[in-house]
Amino acid sequence: MKVVVIGGTGLIGSKVVAGLGEHGHEAVAAAPNTGVNTLTGEGLAEVLKGASVVVDVSNSPSFEDGAVMEFFRTSTANLLKAEAAAGVTHHVVLSVVGTERLQESGYLRAKQAQEDLVKDSGVPYSIVHATQFFEFMKGIADSATEGDTVRLAPVKIQPMLSDDVAAAVGRTAIGDPVGGVVEVAGPEAFQLDELIRKVLDAENDPRTVVTDPQARYWGAPLQETTLLPGPDAQIAETGYDDWRAQQS
């Protein structure tokens, strides 16, 4: 099976390409640095020739509200149009657990727009909603930092390892289209502020984490369970301690 991975040279994409290749599939990494640009359409028709599945794990180079919306709308529309012309029979997109509950965030509004385009495209699809990656915990801290203070709400989060995200995306890609959302999450729930405090302490980061119930997450207010998956989520094996051990 030929699977084209859009964003295939990034953190998740490179792991998806490697995993599919190990299982005997022809996995092709497509990204601007391989001559494929979904924003302009460059290289799309060529790379999609003979492809059965397209996996989109690309991300916007800018998280500014207008730029990220433009990226996901334009690149997704170009990609879906090219897929229809090429006869692709399964579109898989990676998105975020809680997207529909986080619409005050410009980034998550753009992800919702991307998902809506996929649902309305007529191309059979599967949407993978993953919880945040352990590798992005520092990014969450950075987004909530003012001076030397990190303000985070005391809500639950169930993060997972990027390898497990990639494995879930790969499994979905070689399966039948689900016509809906598949949720994947890590095995342990933490309180967000406590987890970030733990991560920063382990990395000798001097910033102080302050618990603030009003603190926003990428611009969106949070309830206790906003970031948690539902009861039918696929649960990955790798926990926090396993990830931390890999860092040493």
JSON list of C-alpha atoms in Angstrom, two decimals:
[
{"chain": "A", "resi": 1, "resn": "MET", "atom": "CA", "xyz": [0.00, 0.00, 0.00]},
{"chain": "A", "resi": 2, "resn": "LYS", "atom": "CA", "xyz": [1.33, 3.43, -0.91]},
{"chain": "A", "resi": 3, "resn": "VAL", "atom": "CA", "xyz": [0.83, 5.91, 1.93]},
{"chain": "A", "resi": 4, "resn": "VAL", "atom": "CA", "xyz": [1.80, 9.55, 1.49]},
{"chain": "A", "resi": 5, "resn": "VAL", "atom": "CA", "xyz": [2.58, 11.29, 4.79]},
{"chain": "A", "resi": 6, "resn": "ILE", "atom": "CA", "xyz": [2.12, 15.05, 4.63]},
{"chain": "A", "resi": 7, "resn": "GLY", "atom": "CA", "xyz": [4.49, 16.56, 7.18]},
{"chain": "A", "resi": 8, "resn": "GLY", "atom": "CA", "xyz": [6.45, 13.33, 6.86]},
{"chain": "A", "resi": 9, "resn": "THR", "atom": "CA", "xyz": [9.80, 14.80, 7.91]},
{"chain": "A", "resi": 10, "resn": "GLY", "atom": "CA", "xyz": [8.58, 16.19, 11.27]},
{"chain": "A", "resi": 11, "resn": "LEU", "atom": "CA", "xyz": [8.44, 14.67, 14.75]},
{"chain": "A", "resi": 12, "resn": "ILE", "atom": "CA", "xyz": [5.33, 12.54, 14.21]},
{"chain": "A", "resi": 13, "resn": "GLY", "atom": "CA", "xyz": [5.55, 12.21, 10.44]},
{"chain": "A", "resi": 14, "resn": "SER", "atom": "CA", "xyz": [9.04, 10.72, 10.40]},
{"chain": "A", "resi": 15, "resn": "LYS", "atom": "CA", "xyz": [7.95, 8.12, 12.95]},
{"chain": "A", "resi": 16, "resn": "VAL", "atom": "CA", "xyz": [4.82, 7.28, 10.93]},
{"chain": "A", "resi": 17, "resn": "VAL", "atom": "CA", "xyz": [6.90, 6.84, 7.77]},
{"chain": "A", "resi": 18, "resn": "ALA", "atom": "CA", "xyz": [9.38, 4.58, 9.57]},
{"chain": "A", "resi": 19, "resn": "GLY", "atom": "CA", "xyz": [6.65, 2.47, 11.20]},
{"chain": "A", "resi": 20, "resn": "LEU", "atom": "CA", "xyz": [4.71, 1.93, 7.99]},
{"chain": "A", "resi": 21, "resn": "GLY", "atom": "CA", "xyz": [7.90, 1.06, 6.15]},
{"chain": "A", "resi": 22, "resn": "GLU", "atom": "CA", "xyz": [8.74, -1.56, 8.77]},
{"chain": "A", "resi": 23, "resn": "HIS", "atom": "CA", "xyz": [5.35, -3.16, 8.11]},
{"chain": "A", "resi": 24, "resn": "GLY", "atom": "CA", "xyz": [6.02, -3.44, 4.38]},
{"chain": "A", "resi": 25, "resn": "HIS", "atom": "CA", "xyz": [4.12, -0.42, 3.11]},
{"chain": "A", "resi": 26, "resn": "GLU", "atom": "CA", "xyz": [5.46, 2.16, 0.68]},
{"chain": "A", "resi": 27, "resn": "ALA", "atom": "CA", "xyz": [5.49, 5.21, 2.92]},
{"chain": "A", "resi": 28, "resn": "VAL", "atom": "CA", "xyz": [6.45, 8.47, 1.24]},
{"chain": "A", "resi": 29, "resn": "ALA", "atom": "CA", "xyz": [7.43, 11.55, 3.29]},
{"chain": "A", "resi": 30, "resn": "ALA", "atom": "CA", "xyz": [5.95, 14.69, 1.72]},
{"chain": "A", "resi": 31, "resn": "ALA", "atom": "CA", "xyz": [6.96, 18.14, 2.97]},
{"chain": "A", "resi": 32, "resn": "PRO", "atom": "CA", "xyz": [8.33, 21.40, 1.56]},
{"chain": "A", "resi": 33, "resn": "ASN", "atom": "CA", "xyz": [11.87, 20.04, 1.95]},
{"chain": "A", "resi": 34, "resn": "THR", "atom": "CA", "xyz": [10.95, 17.06, -0.25]},
{"chain": "A", "resi": 35, "resn": "GLY", "atom": "CA", "xyz": [9.37, 19.26, -2.94]},
{"chain": "A", "resi": 36, "resn": "VAL", "atom": "CA", "xyz": [5.75, 19.01, -1.80]},
{"chain": "A", "resi": 37, "resn": "ASN", "atom": "CA", "xyz": [4.01, 22.17, -0.61]},
{"chain": "A", "resi": 38, "resn": "THR", "atom": "CA", "xyz": [0.33, 21.87, 0.33]},
{"chain": "A", "resi": 39, "resn": "LEU", "atom": "CA", "xyz": [-0.05, 25.65, 0.64]},
{"chain": "A", "resi": 40, "resn": "THR", "atom": "CA", "xyz": [0.87, 26.23, -3.01]},
{"chain": "A", "resi": 41, "resn": "GLY", "atom": "CA", "xyz": [-0.06, 22.79, -4.34]},
{"chain": "A", "resi": 42, "resn": "GLU", "atom": "CA", "xyz": [3.48, 22.24, -5.60]},
{"chain": "A", "resi": 43, "resn": "GLY", "atom": "CA", "xyz": [4.32, 18.56, -6.09]},
{"chain": "A", "resi": 44, "resn": "LEU", "atom": "CA", "xyz": [0.96, 17.23, -4.84]},
{"chain": "A", "resi": 45, "resn": "ALA", "atom": "CA", "xyz": [-0.26, 15.62, -8.07]},
{"chain": "A", "resi": 46, "resn": "GLU", "atom": "CA", "xyz": [3.06, 13.86, -8.58]},
{"chain": "A", "resi": 47, "resn": "VAL", "atom": "CA", "xyz": [3.46, 12.47, -5.06]},
{"chain": "A", "resi": 48, "resn": "LEU", "atom": "CA", "xyz": [-0.14, 11.23, -4.88]},
{"chain": "A", "resi": 49, "resn": "LYS", "atom": "CA", "xyz": [0.10, 9.07, -8.02]},
{"chain": "A", "resi": 50, "resn": "GLY", "atom": "CA", "xyz": [-0.78, 5.52, -7.01]},
{"chain": "A", "resi": 51, "resn": "ALA", "atom": "CA", "xyz": [-1.43, 6.44, -3.37]},
{"chain": "A", "resi": 52, "resn": "SER", "atom": "CA", "xyz": [-4.20, 4.64, -1.49]},
{"chain": "A", "resi": 53, "resn": "VAL", "atom": "CA", "xyz": [-3.90, 6.60, 1.75]},
{"chain": "A", "resi": 54, "resn": "VAL", "atom": "CA", "xyz": [-2.86, 10.12, 2.71]},
{"chain": "A", "resi": 55, "resn": "VAL", "atom": "CA", "xyz": [-1.85, 10.88, 6.30]},
{"chain": "A", "resi": 56, "resn": "ASP", "atom": "CA", "xyz": [-1.78, 14.57, 7.21]},
{"chain": "A", "resi": 57, "resn": "VAL", "atom": "CA", "xyz": [0.35, 15.35, 10.27]},
{"chain": "A", "resi": 58, "resn": "SER", "atom": "CA", "xyz": [1.53, 18.73, 9.00]},
{"chain": "A", "resi": 59, "resn": "ASN", "atom": "CA", "xyz": [1.49, 21.82, 11.17]},
{"chain": "A", "resi": 60, "resn": "SER", "atom": "CA", "xyz": [1.41, 25.54, 10.63]},
{"chain": "A", "resi": 61, "resn": "PRO", "atom": "CA", "xyz": [4.78, 27.34, 10.80]},
{"chain": "A", "resi": 62, "resn": "SER", "atom": "CA", "xyz": [2.99, 30.17, 12.64]},
{"chain": "A", "resi": 63, "resn": "PHE", "atom": "CA", "xyz": [0.54, 29.90, 15.55]},
{"chain": "A", "resi": 64, "resn": "GLU", "atom": "CA", "xyz": [-0.78, 33.45, 15.02]},
{"chain": "A", "resi": 65, "resn": "ASP", "atom": "CA", "xyz": [-4.57, 33.23, 14.68]},
{"chain": "A", "resi": 66, "resn": "GLY", "atom": "CA", "xyz": [-4.91, 34.44, 11.10]},
{"chain": "A", "resi": 67, "resn": "ALA", "atom": "CA", "xyz": [-1.87, 32.61, 9.79]},
{"chain": "A", "resi": 68, "resn": "VAL", "atom": "CA", "xyz": [-2.76, 29.27, 11.33]},
{"chain": "A", "resi": 69, "resn": "MET", "atom": "CA", "xyz": [-6.33, 29.44, 9.99]},
{"chain": "A", "resi": 70, "resn": "GLU", "atom": "CA", "xyz": [-5.03, 30.29, 6.52]},
{"chain": "A", "resi": 71, "resn": "PHE", "atom": "CA", "xyz": [-2.56, 27.41, 6.68]},
{"chain": "A", "resi": 72, "resn": "PHE", "atom": "CA", "xyz": [-5.02, 24.70, 7.65]},
{"chain": "A", "resi": 73, "resn": "ARG", "atom": "CA", "xyz": [-7.83, 25.89, 5.37]},
{"chain": "A", "resi": 74, "resn": "THR", "atom": "CA", "xyz": [-5.68, 26.37, 2.28]},
{"chain": "A", "resi": 75, "resn": "SER", "atom": "CA", "xyz": [-3.39, 23.36, 2.65]},
{"chain": "A", "resi": 76, "resn": "THR", "atom": "CA", "xyz": [-6.26, 21.01, 3.52]},
{"chain": "A", "resi": 77, "resn": "ALA", "atom": "CA", "xyz": [-8.41, 22.21, 0.61]},
{"chain": "A", "resi": 78, "resn": "ASN", "atom": "CA", "xyz": [-5.51, 21.79, -1.82]},
{"chain": "A", "resi": 79, "resn": "LEU", "atom": "CA", "xyz": [-4.71, 18.36, -0.44]},
{"chain": "A", "resi": 80, "resn": "LEU", "atom": "CA", "xyz": [-8.28, 17.06, -0.57]},
{"chain": "A", "resi": 81, "resn": "LYS", "atom": "CA", "xyz": [-8.76, 18.33, -4.14]},
{"chain": "A", "resi": 82, "resn": "ALA", "atom": "CA", "xyz": [-5.58, 16.57, -5.26]},
{"chain": "A", "resi": 83, "resn": "GLU", "atom": "CA", "xyz": [-6.61, 13.38, -3.43]},
{"chain": "A", "resi": 84, "resn": "ALA", "atom": "CA", "xyz": [-9.98, 13.30, -5.19]},
{"chain": "A", "resi": 85, "resn": "ALA", "atom": "CA", "xyz": [-8.25, 13.67, -8.54]},
{"chain": "A", "resi": 86, "resn": "ALA", "atom": "CA", "xyz": [-5.74, 10.92, -7.68]},
{"chain": "A", "resi": 87, "resn": "GLY", "atom": "CA", "xyz": [-8.36, 8.44, -6.44]},
{"chain": "A", "resi": 88, "resn": "VAL", "atom": "CA", "xyz": [-7.09, 8.32, -2.84]},
{"chain": "A", "resi": 89, "resn": "THR", "atom": "CA", "xyz": [-9.46, 6.15, -0.76]},
{"chain": "A", "resi": 90, "resn": "HIS", "atom": "CA", "xyz": [-8.54, 7.10, 2.82]},
{"chain": "A", "resi": 91, "resn": "HIS", "atom": "CA", "xyz": [-7.56, 10.45, 4.35]},
{"chain": "A", "resi": 92, "resn": "VAL", "atom": "CA", "xyz": [-6.17, 10.37, 7.88]},
{"chain": "A", "resi": 93, "resn": "VAL", "atom": "CA", "xyz": [-5.61, 13.58, 9.82]},
{"chain": "A", "resi": 94, "resn": "LEU", "atom": "CA", "xyz": [-4.02, 14.05, 13.23]},
{"chain": "A", "resi": 95, "resn": "SER", "atom": "CA", "xyz": [-5.81, 16.49, 15.51]},
{"chain": "A", "resi": 96, "resn": "VAL", "atom": "CA", "xyz": [-6.19, 17.20, 19.22]},
{"chain": "A", "resi": 97, "resn": "VAL", "atom": "CA", "xyz": [-8.36, 15.72, 21.97]},
{"chain": "A", "resi": 98, "resn": "GLY", "atom": "CA", "xyz": [-10.82, 18.41, 23.05]},
{"chain": "A", "resi": 99, "resn": "THR", "atom": "CA", "xyz": [-10.60, 20.45, 19.83]},
{"chain": "A", "resi": 100, "resn": "GLU", "atom": "CA", "xyz": [-14.36, 21.03, 19.78]},
{"chain": "A", "resi": 101, "resn": "ARG", "atom": "CA", "xyz": [-14.23, 22.22, 23.41]},
{"chain": "A", "resi": 102, "resn": "LEU", "atom": "CA", "xyz": [-11.36, 24.69, 22.88]},
{"chain": "A", "resi": 103, "resn": "GLN", "atom": "CA", "xyz": [-12.81, 27.00, 20.25]},
{"chain": "A", "resi": 104, "resn": "GLU", "atom": "CA", "xyz": [-11.66, 30.19, 21.98]},
{"chain": "A", "resi": 105, "resn": "SER", "atom": "CA", "xyz": [-8.14, 29.19, 20.91]},
{"chain": "A", "resi": 106, "resn": "GLY", "atom": "CA", "xyz": [-7.20, 30.45, 17.44]},
{"chain": "A", "resi": 107, "resn": "TYR", "atom": "CA", "xyz": [-5.08, 27.36, 16.86]},
{"chain": "A", "resi": 108, "resn": "LEU", "atom": "CA", "xyz": [-7.86, 24.94, 17.83]},
{"chain": "A", "resi": 109, "resn": "ARG", "atom": "CA", "xyz": [-10.42, 26.88, 15.75]},
{"chain": "A", "resi": 110, "resn": "ALA", "atom": "CA", "xyz": [-8.12, 26.31, 12.78]},
{"chain": "A", "resi": 111, "resn": "LYS", "atom": "CA", "xyz": [-7.85, 22.60, 13.60]},
{"chain": "A", "resi": 112, "resn": "GLN", "atom": "CA", "xyz": [-11.67, 22.43, 13.77]},
{"chain": "A", "resi": 113, "resn": "ALA", "atom": "CA", "xyz": [-11.87, 24.09, 10.36]},
{"chain": "A", "resi": 114, "resn": "GLN", "atom": "CA", "xyz": [-9.44, 21.50, 9.03]},
{"chain": "A", "resi": 115, "resn": "GLU", "atom": "CA", "xyz": [-11.53, 18.66, 10.45]},
{"chain": "A", "resi": 116, "resn": "ASP", "atom": "CA", "xyz": [-14.73, 20.13, 8.97]},
{"chain": "A", "resi": 117, "resn": "LEU", "atom": "CA", "xyz": [-13.16, 20.33, 5.51]},
{"chain": "A", "resi": 118, "resn": "VAL", "atom": "CA", "xyz": [-12.14, 16.68, 5.76]},
{"chain": "A", "resi": 119, "resn": "LYS", "atom": "CA", "xyz": [-15.62, 15.60, 6.88]},
{"chain": "A", "resi": 120, "resn": "ASP", "atom": "CA", "xyz": [-17.28, 17.48, 4.01]},
{"chain": "A", "resi": 121, "resn": "SER", "atom": "CA", "xyz": [-14.81, 16.44, 1.30]},
{"chain": "A", "resi": 122, "resn": "GLY", "atom": "CA", "xyz": [-16.34, 13.18, 0.13]},
{"chain": "A", "resi": 123, "resn": "VAL", "atom": "CA", "xyz": [-12.97, 11.42, 0.61]},
{"chain": "A", "resi": 124, "resn": "PRO", "atom": "CA", "xyz": [-13.33, 8.53, 3.12]},
{"chain": "A", "resi": 125, "resn": "TYR", "atom": "CA", "xyz": [-11.58, 9.67, 6.29]},
{"chain": "A", "resi": 126, "resn": "SER", "atom": "CA", "xyz": [-10.42, 8.99, 9.82]},
{"chain": "A", "resi": 127, "resn": "ILE", "atom": "CA", "xyz": [-9.58, 11.72, 12.35]},
{"chain": "A", "resi": 128, "resn": "VAL", "atom": "CA", "xyz": [-7.12, 10.80, 15.11]},
{"chain": "A", "resi": 129, "resn": "HIS", "atom": "CA", "xyz": [-7.51, 12.93, 18.24]},
{"chain": "A", "resi": 130, "resn": "ALA", "atom": "CA", "xyz": [-4.40, 12.62, 20.42]},
{"chain": "A", "resi": 131, "resn": "THR", "atom": "CA", "xyz": [-3.73, 14.12, 23.82]},
{"chain": "A", "resi": 132, "resn": "GLN", "atom": "CA", "xyz": [-0.69, 16.36, 24.19]},
{"chain": "A", "resi": 133, "resn": "PHE", "atom": "CA", "xyz": [2.73, 14.78, 23.73]},
{"chain": "A", "resi": 134, "resn": "PHE", "atom": "CA", "xyz": [5.23, 14.57, 26.59]},
{"chain": "A", "resi": 135, "resn": "GLU", "atom": "CA", "xyz": [7.66, 16.25, 24.19]},
{"chain": "A", "resi": 136, "resn": "PHE", "atom": "CA", "xyz": [5.42, 19.35, 24.13]},
{"chain": "A", "resi": 137, "resn": "MET", "atom": "CA", "xyz": [5.22, 19.90, 27.89]},
{"chain": "A", "resi": 138, "resn": "LYS", "atom": "CA", "xyz": [7.96, 22.54, 27.69]},
{"chain": "A", "resi": 139, "resn": "GLY", "atom": "CA", "xyz": [5.99, 24.26, 24.92]},
{"chain": "A", "resi": 140, "resn": "ILE", "atom": "CA", "xyz": [2.92, 24.39, 27.15]},
{"chain": "A", "resi": 141, "resn": "ALA", "atom": "CA", "xyz": [5.05, 25.99, 29.85]},
{"chain": "A", "resi": 142, "resn": "ASP", "atom": "CA", "xyz": [6.46, 28.52, 27.38]},
{"chain": "A", "resi": 143, "resn": "SER", "atom": "CA", "xyz": [2.98, 29.48, 26.18]},
{"chain": "A", "resi": 144, "resn": "ALA", "atom": "CA", "xyz": [1.90, 30.22, 29.77]},
{"chain": "A", "resi": 145, "resn": "THR", "atom": "CA", "xyz": [5.01, 32.10, 30.87]},
{"chain": "A", "resi": 146, "resn": "GLU", "atom": "CA", "xyz": [5.08, 35.74, 31.95]},
{"chain": "A", "resi": 147, "resn": "GLY", "atom": "CA", "xyz": [8.55, 36.75, 33.10]},
{"chain": "A", "resi": 148, "resn": "ASP", "atom": "CA", "xyz": [9.71, 33.89, 35.34]},
{"chain": "A", "resi": 149, "resn": "THR", "atom": "CA", "xyz": [6.19, 32.75, 36.20]},
{"chain": "A", "resi": 150, "resn": "VAL", "atom": "CA", "xyz": [4.18, 29.99, 34.51]},
{"chain": "A", "resi": 151, "resn": "ARG", "atom": "CA", "xyz": [0.43, 30.28, 35.16]},
{"chain": "A", "resi": 152, "resn": "LEU", "atom": "CA", "xyz": [-1.53, 27.09, 34.65]},
{"chain": "A", "resi": 153, "resn": "ALA", "atom": "CA", "xyz": [-4.99, 25.89, 35.58]},
{"chain": "A", "resi": 154, "resn": "PRO", "atom": "CA", "xyz": [-5.42, 22.91, 37.95]},
{"chain": "A", "resi": 155, "resn": "VAL", "atom": "CA", "xyz": [-7.14, 20.70, 35.36]},
{"chain": "A", "resi": 156, "resn": "LYS", "atom": "CA", "xyz": [-6.53, 17.13, 34.25]},
{"chain": "A", "resi": 157, "resn": "ILE", "atom": "CA", "xyz": [-4.33, 16.14, 31.31]},
{"chain": "A", "resi": 158, "resn": "GLN", "atom": "CA", "xyz": [-3.43, 12.67, 30.02]},
{"chain": "A", "resi": 159, "resn": "PRO", "atom": "CA", "xyz": [-0.31, 13.11, 27.88]},
{"chain": "A", "resi": 160, "resn": "MET", "atom": "CA", "xyz": [1.38, 10.50, 25.70]},
{"chain": "A", "resi": 161, "resn": "LEU", "atom": "CA", "xyz": [4.66, 9.76, 23.96]},
{"chain": "A", "resi": 162, "resn": "SER", "atom": "CA", "xyz": [5.09, 10.87, 20.34]},
{"chain": "A", "resi": 163, "resn": "ASP", "atom": "CA", "xyz": [6.06, 7.31, 19.37]},
{"chain": "A", "resi": 164, "resn": "ASP", "atom": "CA", "xyz": [2.68, 6.10, 20.61]},
{"chain": "A", "resi": 165, "resn": "VAL", "atom": "CA", "xyz": [0.90, 8.87, 18.70]},
{"chain": "A", "resi": 166, "resn": "ALA", "atom": "CA", "xyz": [2.70, 7.84, 15.52]},
{"chain": "A", "resi": 167, "resn": "ALA", "atom": "CA", "xyz": [1.85, 4.18, 16.10]},
{"chain": "A", "resi": 168, "resn": "ALA", "atom": "CA", "xyz": [-1.84, 5.04, 16.49]},
{"chain": "A", "resi": 169, "resn": "VAL", "atom": "CA", "xyz": [-1.80, 7.12, 13.31]},
{"chain": "A", "resi": 170, "resn": "GLY", "atom": "CA", "xyz": [-0.10, 4.29, 11.45]},
{"chain": "A", "resi": 171, "resn": "ARG", "atom": "CA", "xyz": [-2.64, 1.71, 12.68]},
{"chain": "A", "resi": 172, "resn": "THR", "atom": "CA", "xyz": [-5.46, 3.98, 11.58]},
{"chain": "A", "resi": 173, "resn": "ALA", "atom": "CA", "xyz": [-3.88, 4.55, 8.17]},
{"chain": "A", "resi": 174, "resn": "ILE", "atom": "CA", "xyz": [-3.75, 0.88, 7.25]},
{"chain": "A", "resi": 175, "resn": "GLY", "atom": "CA", "xyz": [-7.25, 0.18, 8.59]},
{"chain": "A", "resi": 176, "resn": "ASP", "atom": "CA", "xyz": [-10.60, 0.99, 7.04]},
{"chain": "A", "resi": 177, "resn": "PRO", "atom": "CA", "xyz": [-11.80, 4.62, 7.19]},
{"chain": "A", "resi": 178, "resn": "VAL", "atom": "CA", "xyz": [-13.86, 5.14, 10.34]},
{"chain": "A", "resi": 179, "resn": "GLY", "atom": "CA", "xyz": [-15.77, 8.19, 9.11]},
{"chain": "A", "resi": 180, "resn": "GLY", "atom": "CA", "xyz": [-15.28, 9.79, 12.50]},
{"chain": "A", "resi": 181, "resn": "VAL", "atom": "CA", "xyz": [-12.86, 10.33, 15.36]},
{"chain": "A", "resi": 182, "resn": "VAL", "atom": "CA", "xyz": [-10.46, 7.87, 17.02]},
{"chain": "A", "resi": 183, "resn": "GLU", "atom": "CA", "xyz": [-9.14, 9.10, 20.38]},
{"chain": "A", "resi": 184, "resn": "VAL", "atom": "CA", "xyz": [-5.73, 8.10, 21.76]},
{"chain": "A", "resi": 185, "resn": "ALA", "atom": "CA", "xyz": [-4.24, 9.03, 25.12]},
{"chain": "A", "resi": 186, "resn": "GLY", "atom": "CA", "xyz": [-1.51, 8.21, 27.60]},
{"chain": "A", "resi": 187, "resn": "PRO", "atom": "CA", "xyz": [-2.03, 5.77, 30.47]},
{"chain": "A", "resi": 188, "resn": "GLU", "atom": "CA", "xyz": [-1.97, 8.33, 33.32]},
{"chain": "A", "resi": 189, "resn": "ALA", "atom": "CA", "xyz": [-3.90, 11.48, 34.14]},
{"chain": "A", "resi": 190, "resn": "PHE", "atom": "CA", "xyz": [-2.07, 14.34, 35.86]},
{"chain": "A", "resi": 191, "resn": "GLN", "atom": "CA", "xyz": [-3.01, 17.78, 37.10]},
{"chain": "A", "resi": 192, "resn": "LEU", "atom": "CA", "xyz": [-1.64, 20.14, 34.46]},
{"chain": "A", "resi": 193, "resn": "ASP", "atom": "CA", "xyz": [0.08, 22.60, 36.78]},
{"chain": "A", "resi": 194, "resn": "GLU", "atom": "CA", "xyz": [1.63, 19.80, 38.85]},
{"chain": "A", "resi": 195, "resn": "LEU", "atom": "CA", "xyz": [2.89, 17.98, 35.76]},
{"chain": "A", "resi": 196, "resn": "ILE", "atom": "CA", "xyz": [4.54, 21.07, 34.29]},
{"chain": "A", "resi": 197, "resn": "ARG", "atom": "CA", "xyz": [6.11, 21.82, 37.68]},
{"chain": "A", "resi": 198, "resn": "LYS", "atom": "CA", "xyz": [7.48, 18.26, 37.70]},
{"chain": "A", "resi": 199, "resn": "VAL", "atom": "CA", "xyz": [8.83, 18.57, 34.14]},
{"chain": "A", "resi": 200, "resn": "LEU", "atom": "CA", "xyz": [10.53, 21.91, 34.80]},
{"chain": "A", "resi": 201, "resn": "ASP", "atom": "CA", "xyz": [12.05, 20.66, 38.06]},
{"chain": "A", "resi": 202, "resn": "ALA", "atom": "CA", "xyz": [13.47, 17.61, 36.28]},
{"chain": "A", "resi": 203, "resn": "GLU", "atom": "CA", "xyz": [15.10, 19.89, 33.70]},
{"chain": "A", "resi": 204, "resn": "ASN", "atom": "CA", "xyz": [16.40, 22.37, 36.32]},
{"chain": "A", "resi": 205, "resn": "ASP", "atom": "CA", "xyz": [14.26, 25.08, 34.79]},
{"chain": "A", "resi": 206, "resn": "PRO", "atom": "CA", "xyz": [14.13, 27.98, 37.30]},
{"chain": "A", "resi": 207, "resn": "ARG", "atom": "CA", "xyz": [10.64, 29.19, 36.37]},
{"chain": "A", "resi": 208, "resn": "THR", "atom": "CA", "xyz": [7.94, 29.12, 39.07]},
{"chain": "A", "resi": 209, "resn": "VAL", "atom": "CA", "xyz": [4.63, 27.42, 38.28]},
{"chain": "A", "resi": 210, "resn": "VAL", "atom": "CA", "xyz": [1.64, 29.22, 39.79]},
{"chain": "A", "resi": 211, "resn": "THR", "atom": "CA", "xyz": [-1.71, 27.48, 40.04]},
{"chain": "A", "resi": 212, "resn": "ASP", "atom": "CA", "xyz": [-4.31, 29.80, 38.52]},
{"chain": "A", "resi": 213, "resn": "PRO", "atom": "CA", "xyz": [-7.86, 28.49, 37.87]},
{"chain": "A", "resi": 214, "resn": "GLN", "atom": "CA", "xyz": [-8.39, 31.37, 35.40]},
{"chain": "A", "resi": 215, "resn": "ALA", "atom": "CA", "xyz": [-5.27, 30.62, 33.35]},
{"chain": "A", "resi": 216, "resn": "ARG", "atom": "CA", "xyz": [-5.95, 29.92, 29.70]},
{"chain": "A", "resi": 217, "resn": "TYR", "atom": "CA", "xyz": [-4.59, 27.13, 27.53]},
{"chain": "A", "resi": 218, "resn": "TRP", "atom": "CA", "xyz": [-3.46, 28.42, 24.13]},
{"chain": "A", "resi": 219, "resn": "GLY", "atom": "CA", "xyz": [-6.05, 31.19, 24.63]},
{"chain": "A", "resi": 220, "resn": "ALA", "atom": "CA", "xyz": [-8.94, 28.99, 25.75]},
{"chain": "A", "resi": 221, "resn": "PRO", "atom": "CA", "xyz": [-10.48, 28.66, 29.23]},
{"chain": "A", "resi": 222, "resn": "LEU", "atom": "CA", "xyz": [-10.43, 25.17, 30.71]},
{"chain": "A", "resi": 223, "resn": "GLN", "atom": "CA", "xyz": [-12.82, 23.02, 32.70]},
{"chain": "A", "resi": 224, "resn": "GLU", "atom": "CA", "xyz": [-11.62, 20.06, 34.79]},
{"chain": "A", "resi": 225, "resn": "THR", "atom": "CA", "xyz": [-12.00, 17.51, 31.97]},
{"chain": "A", "resi": 226, "resn": "THR", "atom": "CA", "xyz": [-11.58, 19.66, 28.84]},
{"chain": "A", "resi": 227, "resn": "LEU", "atom": "CA", "xyz": [-8.26, 18.03, 27.90]},
{"chain": "A", "resi": 228, "resn": "LEU", "atom": "CA", "xyz": [-9.25, 14.45, 28.76]},
{"chain": "A", "resi": 229, "resn": "PRO", "atom": "CA", "xyz": [-10.33, 11.80, 26.23]},
{"chain": "A", "resi": 230, "resn": "GLY", "atom": "CA", "xyz": [-13.63, 9.97, 26.36]},
{"chain": "A", "resi": 231, "resn": "PRO", "atom": "CA", "xyz": [-14.20, 6.45, 27.72]},
{"chain": "A", "resi": 232, "resn": "ASP", "atom": "CA", "xyz": [-13.60, 4.75, 24.36]},
{"chain": "A", "resi": 233, "resn": "ALA", "atom": "CA", "xyz": [-10.09, 6.15, 23.82]},
{"chain": "A", "resi": 234, "resn": "GLN", "atom": "CA", "xyz": [-7.24, 3.85, 22.89]},
{"chain": "A", "resi": 235, "resn": "ILE", "atom": "CA", "xyz": [-4.77, 3.94, 25.79]},
{"chain": "A", "resi": 236, "resn": "ALA", "atom": "CA", "xyz": [-1.05, 3.89, 25.00]},
{"chain": "A", "resi": 237, "resn": "GLU", "atom": "CA", "xyz": [1.47, 2.01, 27.12]},
{"chain": "A", "resi": 238, "resn": "THR", "atom": "CA", "xyz": [4.24, 4.56, 27.69]},
{"chain": "A", "resi": 239, "resn": "GLY", "atom": "CA", "xyz": [3.87, 6.57, 30.90]},
{"chain": "A", "resi": 240, "resn": "TYR", "atom": "CA", "xyz": [5.65, 9.60, 32.30]},
{"chain": "A", "resi": 241, "resn": "ASP", "atom": "CA", "xyz": [8.38, 7.67, 34.13]},
{"chain": "A", "resi": 242, "resn": "ASP", "atom": "CA", "xyz": [9.18, 5.67, 30.99]},
{"chain": "A", "resi": 243, "resn": "TRP", "atom": "CA", "xyz": [9.47, 8.88, 28.96]},
{"chain": "A", "resi": 244, "resn": "ARG", "atom": "CA", "xyz": [11.62, 10.54, 31.62]},
{"chain": "A", "resi": 245, "resn": "ALA", "atom": "CA", "xyz": [13.92, 7.51, 31.72]},
{"chain": "A", "resi": 246, "resn": "GLN", "atom": "CA", "xyz": [14.44, 7.87, 27.97]},
{"chain": "A", "resi": 247, "resn": "GLN", "atom": "CA", "xyz": [15.69, 11.42, 28.48]},
{"chain": "A", "resi": 248, "resn": "SER", "atom": "CA", "xyz": [18.67, 10.39, 30.61]}
]
